[in-house]
Amino acid sequence: MEIKDLYVNYKTYLGELKVLNGVNLKVGEGEKVGLIGESGCGKTTTMRAVLRILASNAIIKGGCINFKGKDVLKVEDKELADVRRKHITMIFQDPTAALNPVFKVKDMLGDVVKFSIGSSSEKLTKEKIHEMCLKVLREVALPDPERVLDSYPFQLSGGMRQRICIAMSLTAARDLLIADEPTTNLDVTIQDQVLRLIKNLVEERKLSVILISHALGAVRGTVDRVYVMYAGNMVEAAETNELFSEPLHPYTQGLLQSVPKLTGEGFSEGIKGHIPDYVNPPFGCRFHPRCDYAKEVCQKEAPPFFDVNGKGHEVACWLYGKG
Ligand code: SF4
């Protein structure tokens, strides 16, 4: 899948928020890609655009999302349903909000099972659906799946709810899994288990993955390539080890330095300032009001991506190109 020059605005009472400002991202077959950046920088908006599940006040201003030769933004509803049913799926960050509180797990999961193989000619009996639901719950290592199926979401723990969401996503996914901060709302001890589970299932099924996470350690241990996003722009992309050992963009450097260490060095100062106002975002490089290295050109012209080593380490910063 390739996202090219994606622009998305949100209409609000304050004016139009120019959130995505020409986003580019690519994920190959079987590739695992990470997407990192502060809250509010457009990561979730980008991924919601892929499945065309943006909020009703969002306007796609330009760009395309190519998946297997077709622009997902332009396909008809029937084809879009097919993409969601068979090809691309998403795990959301809040499992409590992702599950309907008035339905039992068996009803929700049963619907997903039916939907995901809806075009199959096989006639599904109630027993067959029940059996398939049990199978997917076992795959996500949920203990006592019979009891889980007969429960409402509030009768289960956060970790169990997220496993159900993972089960639902993986029932449908054939090609690409988007995991949007899948561990944010979970205990630290459960986070590790859930990430491991996603990693194993993805490897078993040979899926491509886009992992959005604030847990940089988890990203480092899971993905092949990392994209760094700031204020609606991709600012750096590189192989995982290279990005973590040699971050080039001033924003990436600040982001990695902001991670609290367990070595008694205290807390870093983080990155000064905050994400810009999207109604009137800064001209040129959107990071320039927070950047210690900003020069004149940074305030006038947005930097393109420069490939700094000829091997795909790309950075959108005038420090690495003509400017
Ligand atoms: Fe800083 Fe300029 Fe690079 Fe933007 S383009 S990160 S302002 S040096």
CSV table of C-alpha atoms and ligand atoms in Angstrom, one decimal:
chain,number,residue,atom,x,y,z
A,1,MET,CA,0.0,0.0,0.0
A,2,GLU,CA,1.2,3.5,-0.8
A,3,ILE,CA,-0.1,6.8,0.5
A,4,LYS,CA,0.9,9.6,-1.7
A,5,ASP,CA,0.6,13.3,-0.9
A,6,LEU,CA,-2.4,13.0,1.3
A,7,TYR,CA,-4.0,16.2,2.5
A,8,VAL,CA,-6.8,16.1,5.1
A,9,ASN,CA,-8.6,19.1,6.7
A,10,TYR,CA,-11.2,19.1,9.5
A,11,LYS,CA,-14.0,21.7,9.5
A,12,THR,CA,-14.5,23.2,12.9
A,13,TYR,CA,-16.2,26.3,14.4
A,14,LEU,CA,-12.7,27.8,14.7
A,15,GLY,CA,-11.9,27.4,11.0
A,16,GLU,CA,-10.5,24.7,8.9
A,17,LEU,CA,-7.8,22.6,10.5
A,18,LYS,CA,-5.1,21.7,8.0
A,19,VAL,CA,-4.1,18.5,9.7
A,20,LEU,CA,-2.5,16.3,7.0
A,21,ASN,CA,-0.1,18.2,4.9
A,22,GLY,CA,1.0,15.9,2.1
A,23,VAL,CA,1.6,12.6,3.9
A,24,ASN,CA,3.6,9.9,2.1
A,25,LEU,CA,4.0,6.3,3.4
A,26,LYS,CA,4.6,3.0,1.8
A,27,VAL,CA,4.3,-0.6,3.2
A,28,GLY,CA,5.4,-3.6,1.1
A,29,GLU,CA,4.1,-7.1,1.2
A,30,GLY,CA,5.0,-8.8,4.5
A,31,GLU,CA,6.7,-5.6,5.7
A,32,LYS,CA,6.3,-4.3,9.2
A,33,VAL,CA,6.3,-0.5,9.5
A,34,GLY,CA,6.2,1.7,12.6
A,35,LEU,CA,4.7,5.2,12.8
A,36,ILE,CA,5.8,7.4,15.7
A,37,GLY,CA,5.2,11.0,16.7
A,38,GLU,CA,3.5,13.1,19.4
A,39,SER,CA,-0.2,12.9,20.1
A,40,GLY,CA,-2.1,15.1,17.7
A,41,CYS,CA,0.4,14.9,14.8
A,42,GLY,CA,-2.0,13.1,12.4
A,43,LYS,CA,-1.0,9.4,12.8
A,44,THR,CA,-4.6,8.1,13.5
A,45,THR,CA,-6.1,10.5,10.9
A,46,THR,CA,-3.7,9.0,8.3
A,47,MET,CA,-4.7,5.5,9.1
A,48,ARG,CA,-8.4,6.2,9.3
A,49,ALA,CA,-8.2,7.7,5.8
A,50,VAL,CA,-6.9,4.3,4.6
A,51,LEU,CA,-10.1,2.6,5.6
A,52,ARG,CA,-12.2,5.7,4.8
A,53,ILE,CA,-13.5,5.9,8.4
A,54,LEU,CA,-12.6,9.6,9.0
A,55,ALA,CA,-14.9,11.7,11.1
A,56,SER,CA,-17.8,13.4,9.3
A,57,ASN,CA,-16.1,16.8,9.4
A,58,ALA,CA,-13.0,15.6,7.6
A,59,ILE,CA,-12.4,16.7,4.0
A,60,ILE,CA,-9.8,14.9,1.9
A,61,LYS,CA,-8.2,17.7,0.0
A,62,GLY,CA,-5.8,15.7,-2.2
A,63,GLY,CA,-3.7,12.7,-2.6
A,64,CYS,CA,-4.3,9.0,-3.2
A,65,ILE,CA,-4.0,5.7,-1.3
A,66,ASN,CA,-3.0,2.9,-3.7
A,67,PHE,CA,-3.7,-0.6,-2.5
A,68,LYS,CA,-3.0,-3.4,-5.0
A,69,GLY,CA,-3.3,-1.1,-7.9
A,70,LYS,CA,-6.5,0.7,-6.9
A,71,ASP,CA,-7.0,4.1,-5.2
A,72,VAL,CA,-8.9,3.3,-2.0
A,73,LEU,CA,-10.2,6.8,-1.9
A,74,LYS,CA,-12.0,6.4,-5.2
A,75,VAL,CA,-13.4,2.9,-5.1
A,76,GLU,CA,-17.1,2.3,-5.0
A,77,ASP,CA,-18.8,1.3,-1.7
A,78,LYS,CA,-19.0,-2.4,-2.7
A,79,GLU,CA,-15.3,-2.6,-3.4
A,80,LEU,CA,-14.5,-0.6,-0.3
A,81,ALA,CA,-16.5,-3.1,1.8
A,82,ASP,CA,-14.4,-5.8,0.2
A,83,VAL,CA,-11.2,-4.1,1.1
A,84,ARG,CA,-12.4,-3.8,4.7
A,85,ARG,CA,-13.7,-7.4,4.8
A,86,LYS,CA,-10.8,-9.2,3.2
A,87,HIS,CA,-7.7,-7.1,3.0
A,88,ILE,CA,-7.1,-4.3,5.4
A,89,THR,CA,-8.0,-4.3,9.1
A,90,MET,CA,-7.4,-2.1,12.1
A,91,ILE,CA,-7.0,-2.6,15.9
A,92,PHE,CA,-8.1,0.6,17.7
A,93,GLN,CA,-6.4,2.0,20.8
A,94,ASP,CA,-9.3,1.8,23.1
A,95,PRO,CA,-10.9,-1.7,23.2
A,96,THR,CA,-13.7,-0.6,25.5
A,97,ALA,CA,-14.8,2.0,23.0
A,98,ALA,CA,-14.3,-0.5,20.1
A,99,LEU,CA,-16.7,-3.1,21.5
A,100,ASN,CA,-20.5,-2.5,21.8
A,101,PRO,CA,-21.4,-2.7,25.5
A,102,VAL,CA,-24.9,-4.0,24.9
A,103,PHE,CA,-23.9,-7.1,22.9
A,104,LYS,CA,-22.3,-10.3,24.1
A,105,VAL,CA,-18.9,-11.2,22.6
A,106,LYS,CA,-20.5,-14.1,20.7
A,107,ASP,CA,-22.9,-11.7,18.8
A,108,MET,CA,-20.1,-9.3,17.8
A,109,LEU,CA,-17.5,-11.8,17.0
A,110,GLY,CA,-20.1,-14.0,15.2
A,111,ASP,CA,-21.0,-11.0,13.0
A,112,VAL,CA,-17.4,-10.5,12.1
A,113,VAL,CA,-16.9,-14.1,11.3
A,114,LYS,CA,-19.9,-14.1,9.0
A,115,PHE,CA,-18.9,-10.7,7.4
A,116,SER,CA,-15.3,-11.8,6.8
A,117,ILE,CA,-16.3,-14.8,4.7
A,118,GLY,CA,-19.6,-13.3,3.5
A,119,SER,CA,-18.8,-13.9,-0.2
A,120,SER,CA,-18.1,-17.6,0.4
A,121,SER,CA,-20.8,-20.0,-0.8
A,122,GLU,CA,-20.4,-22.0,2.3
A,123,LYS,CA,-23.6,-22.0,4.3
A,124,LEU,CA,-22.8,-21.1,7.9
A,125,THR,CA,-24.9,-22.8,10.6
A,126,LYS,CA,-25.0,-21.4,14.2
A,127,GLU,CA,-22.9,-24.3,15.3
A,128,LYS,CA,-20.2,-23.6,12.7
A,129,ILE,CA,-20.1,-19.9,13.6
A,130,HIS,CA,-19.8,-20.8,17.3
A,131,GLU,CA,-17.0,-23.2,16.5
A,132,MET,CA,-15.1,-20.6,14.4
A,133,CYS,CA,-15.5,-18.0,17.2
A,134,LEU,CA,-14.0,-20.4,19.7
A,135,LYS,CA,-11.1,-21.1,17.3
A,136,VAL,CA,-10.2,-17.4,16.9
A,137,LEU,CA,-10.4,-16.8,20.7
A,138,ARG,CA,-8.1,-19.7,21.2
A,139,GLU,CA,-5.7,-18.2,18.7
A,140,VAL,CA,-5.4,-15.1,20.8
A,141,ALA,CA,-4.8,-17.2,23.9
A,142,LEU,CA,-7.9,-16.3,25.7
A,143,PRO,CA,-8.6,-18.7,28.6
A,144,ASP,CA,-12.1,-20.2,28.9
A,145,PRO,CA,-13.3,-19.1,25.5
A,146,GLU,CA,-16.8,-20.5,26.1
A,147,ARG,CA,-17.3,-18.1,29.1
A,148,VAL,CA,-15.8,-15.2,27.1
A,149,LEU,CA,-18.2,-15.7,24.2
A,150,ASP,CA,-21.1,-15.6,26.6
A,151,SER,CA,-19.9,-12.4,28.3
A,152,TYR,CA,-20.6,-8.7,27.8
A,153,PRO,CA,-17.4,-6.6,27.4
A,154,PHE,CA,-17.8,-5.0,30.9
A,155,GLN,CA,-17.5,-8.5,32.4
A,156,LEU,CA,-13.9,-8.8,31.0
A,157,SER,CA,-10.6,-7.2,31.8
A,158,GLY,CA,-9.0,-4.6,29.5
A,159,GLY,CA,-6.4,-7.1,28.3
A,160,MET,CA,-9.2,-9.6,27.5
A,161,ARG,CA,-11.2,-6.9,25.6
A,162,GLN,CA,-8.1,-6.0,23.5
A,163,ARG,CA,-7.5,-9.7,22.7
A,164,ILE,CA,-11.1,-9.9,21.5
A,165,CYS,CA,-10.5,-6.8,19.3
A,166,ILE,CA,-7.3,-8.5,17.9
A,167,ALA,CA,-9.3,-11.7,17.3
A,168,MET,CA,-11.9,-9.7,15.3
A,169,SER,CA,-9.3,-7.9,13.3
A,170,LEU,CA,-7.3,-11.0,12.5
A,171,THR,CA,-10.4,-12.9,11.4
A,172,ALA,CA,-10.8,-10.4,8.6
A,173,ALA,CA,-7.2,-9.5,7.8
A,174,ARG,CA,-5.6,-11.1,4.8
A,175,ASP,CA,-3.0,-8.5,3.8
A,176,LEU,CA,-2.5,-5.5,6.0
A,177,LEU,CA,-3.0,-4.9,9.7
A,178,ILE,CA,-3.1,-1.4,11.1
A,179,ALA,CA,-2.5,-1.5,14.9
A,180,ASP,CA,-3.2,2.0,16.3
A,181,GLU,CA,-1.6,2.2,19.7
A,182,PRO,CA,-3.0,-1.3,20.6
A,183,THR,CA,-1.4,-1.3,24.1
A,184,THR,CA,-2.0,2.3,25.3
A,185,ASN,CA,-4.9,1.5,27.6
A,186,LEU,CA,-3.4,-1.6,29.1
A,187,ASP,CA,-1.3,-2.4,32.1
A,188,VAL,CA,2.5,-2.5,31.5
A,189,THR,CA,2.5,-6.3,32.2
A,190,ILE,CA,-0.3,-6.9,29.7
A,191,GLN,CA,1.2,-4.6,27.1
A,192,ASP,CA,4.1,-6.9,26.5
A,193,GLN,CA,1.9,-10.0,26.1
A,194,VAL,CA,-0.4,-8.2,23.7
A,195,LEU,CA,2.4,-7.0,21.5
A,196,ARG,CA,4.0,-10.4,21.4
A,197,LEU,CA,0.6,-11.9,20.5
A,198,ILE,CA,0.2,-9.4,17.6
A,199,LYS,CA,3.8,-10.1,16.4
A,200,ASN,CA,3.3,-13.9,16.4
A,201,LEU,CA,0.0,-13.8,14.7
A,202,VAL,CA,1.2,-11.4,12.1
A,203,GLU,CA,4.3,-13.6,11.4
A,204,GLU,CA,2.1,-16.7,11.2
A,205,ARG,CA,-0.2,-15.1,8.7
A,206,LYS,CA,2.5,-13.2,6.8
A,207,LEU,CA,0.6,-9.9,7.1
A,208,SER,CA,2.0,-6.5,6.4
A,209,VAL,CA,1.7,-4.3,9.5
A,210,ILE,CA,1.6,-0.6,10.4
A,211,LEU,CA,2.2,-0.2,14.1
A,212,ILE,CA,1.4,3.2,15.6
A,213,SER,CA,2.8,3.4,19.1
A,214,HIS,CA,4.3,5.8,21.7
A,215,ALA,CA,6.2,2.8,23.2
A,216,LEU,CA,9.4,3.3,21.2
A,217,GLY,CA,11.0,0.2,22.6
A,218,ALA,CA,8.1,-1.9,21.3
A,219,VAL,CA,8.4,-0.3,17.9
A,220,ARG,CA,12.1,-0.9,17.8
A,221,GLY,CA,11.6,-4.6,18.6
A,222,THR,CA,8.7,-5.2,16.2
A,223,VAL,CA,9.1,-3.3,12.9
A,224,ASP,CA,11.5,-3.2,9.9
A,225,ARG,CA,11.2,0.4,9.0
A,226,VAL,CA,10.0,3.5,11.0
A,227,TYR,CA,8.3,6.7,9.8
A,228,VAL,CA,8.4,9.7,12.1
A,229,MET,CA,5.5,12.1,11.8
A,230,TYR,CA,5.2,15.7,13.0
A,231,ALA,CA,2.3,18.1,12.5
A,232,GLY,CA,0.8,16.4,9.5
A,233,ASN,CA,4.1,15.7,7.7
A,234,MET,CA,6.4,12.7,7.5
A,235,VAL,CA,9.8,14.1,8.7
A,236,GLU,CA,12.0,11.1,8.6
A,237,ALA,CA,11.9,7.4,7.5
A,238,ALA,CA,14.6,4.8,7.8
A,239,GLU,CA,15.4,1.2,8.7
A,240,THR,CA,14.6,0.7,12.3
A,241,ASN,CA,18.1,0.2,13.7
A,242,GLU,CA,19.4,3.1,11.7
A,243,LEU,CA,16.7,5.4,12.8
A,244,PHE,CA,17.2,4.6,16.5
A,245,SER,CA,21.0,4.7,16.4
A,246,GLU,CA,21.4,7.7,14.0
A,247,PRO,CA,18.3,9.9,14.1
A,248,LEU,CA,18.8,12.9,11.8
A,249,HIS,CA,15.8,15.2,12.0
A,250,PRO,CA,15.9,17.5,15.0
A,251,TYR,CA,12.4,16.4,15.9
A,252,THR,CA,13.3,12.7,15.8
A,253,GLN,CA,16.3,13.5,18.0
A,254,GLY,CA,14.1,15.3,20.5
A,255,LEU,CA,11.5,12.6,20.5
A,256,LEU,CA,14.1,9.8,21.2
A,257,GLN,CA,15.7,11.9,23.9
A,258,SER,CA,12.4,12.4,25.6
A,259,VAL,CA,12.1,8.7,26.6
A,260,PRO,CA,12.6,8.4,30.4
A,261,LYS,CA,15.6,6.3,31.3
A,262,LEU,CA,15.9,3.8,34.1
A,263,THR,CA,19.5,4.7,34.7
A,264,GLY,CA,18.9,7.5,37.3
A,265,GLU,CA,19.7,10.2,34.8
A,266,GLY,CA,16.4,11.9,35.6
A,267,PHE,CA,14.0,13.2,33.0
A,268,SER,CA,15.1,14.9,29.8
A,269,GLU,CA,13.7,18.3,29.0
A,270,GLY,CA,11.8,16.9,26.0
A,271,ILE,CA,11.0,19.1,23.0
A,272,LYS,CA,10.3,22.7,23.8
A,273,GLY,CA,6.9,24.1,22.7
A,274,HIS,CA,4.0,22.1,21.3
A,275,ILE,CA,2.3,21.0,18.2
A,276,PRO,CA,1.2,24.0,16.1
A,277,ASP,CA,-2.2,25.5,15.6
A,278,TYR,CA,-3.6,23.7,12.6
A,279,VAL,CA,-5.9,26.6,11.6
A,280,ASN,CA,-2.8,28.7,10.9
A,281,PRO,CA,0.1,26.3,10.8
A,282,PRO,CA,3.6,27.8,10.4
A,283,PHE,CA,4.9,28.4,6.9
A,284,GLY,CA,7.8,26.4,5.5
A,285,CYS,CA,8.9,23.6,7.9
A,286,ARG,CA,6.1,23.2,10.4
A,287,PHE,CA,8.7,22.4,13.1
A,288,HIS,CA,10.6,25.7,12.7
A,289,PRO,CA,9.1,27.5,15.8
A,290,ARG,CA,10.5,24.6,18.0
A,291,CYS,CA,13.7,24.0,16.2
A,292,ASP,CA,17.1,25.1,17.5
A,293,TYR,CA,18.7,24.9,14.0
A,294,ALA,CA,16.0,26.8,12.1
A,295,LYS,CA,17.4,29.1,9.4
A,296,GLU,CA,15.8,31.5,7.0
A,297,VAL,CA,14.7,29.0,4.4
A,298,CYS,CA,13.0,26.9,7.0
A,299,GLN,CA,10.4,29.7,7.5
A,300,LYS,CA,9.7,30.1,3.8
A,301,GLU,CA,9.8,26.7,2.2
A,302,ALA,CA,8.8,23.2,3.3
A,303,PRO,CA,11.7,20.8,2.9
A,304,PRO,CA,11.3,17.9,0.6
A,305,PHE,CA,12.6,14.4,1.5
A,306,PHE,CA,16.3,14.1,1.1
A,307,ASP,CA,17.7,10.5,0.8
A,308,VAL,CA,20.9,11.0,2.9
A,309,ASN,CA,22.7,7.7,2.3
A,310,GLY,CA,21.2,6.4,-1.0
A,311,LYS,CA,19.8,3.5,1.0
A,312,GLY,CA,16.4,4.9,1.9
A,313,HIS,CA,17.2,6.9,5.0
A,314,GLU,CA,15.1,9.9,4.2
A,315,VAL,CA,14.8,13.2,6.1
A,316,ALA,CA,12.7,16.3,5.4
A,317,CYS,CA,15.0,18.9,6.8
A,318,TRP,CA,17.0,21.7,5.1
A,319,LEU,CA,20.1,20.7,7.2
A,320,TYR,CA,20.5,17.8,4.8
A,321,GLY,CA,19.9,19.4,1.4
A,322,LYS,CA,20.2,22.6,-0.5
A,323,GLY,CA,18.5,25.4,1.3
B,1,SF4,FE1,14.7,22.7,11.8
B,1,SF4,FE2,14.8,23.8,9.4
B,1,SF4,FE3,15.2,21.3,9.6
B,1,SF4,FE4,12.8,22.3,10.0
B,1,SF4,S1,14.0,22.3,8.1
B,1,SF4,S2,13.8,20.7,11.2
B,1,SF4,S3,13.3,24.2,11.0
B,1,SF4,S4,16.5,22.9,10.5
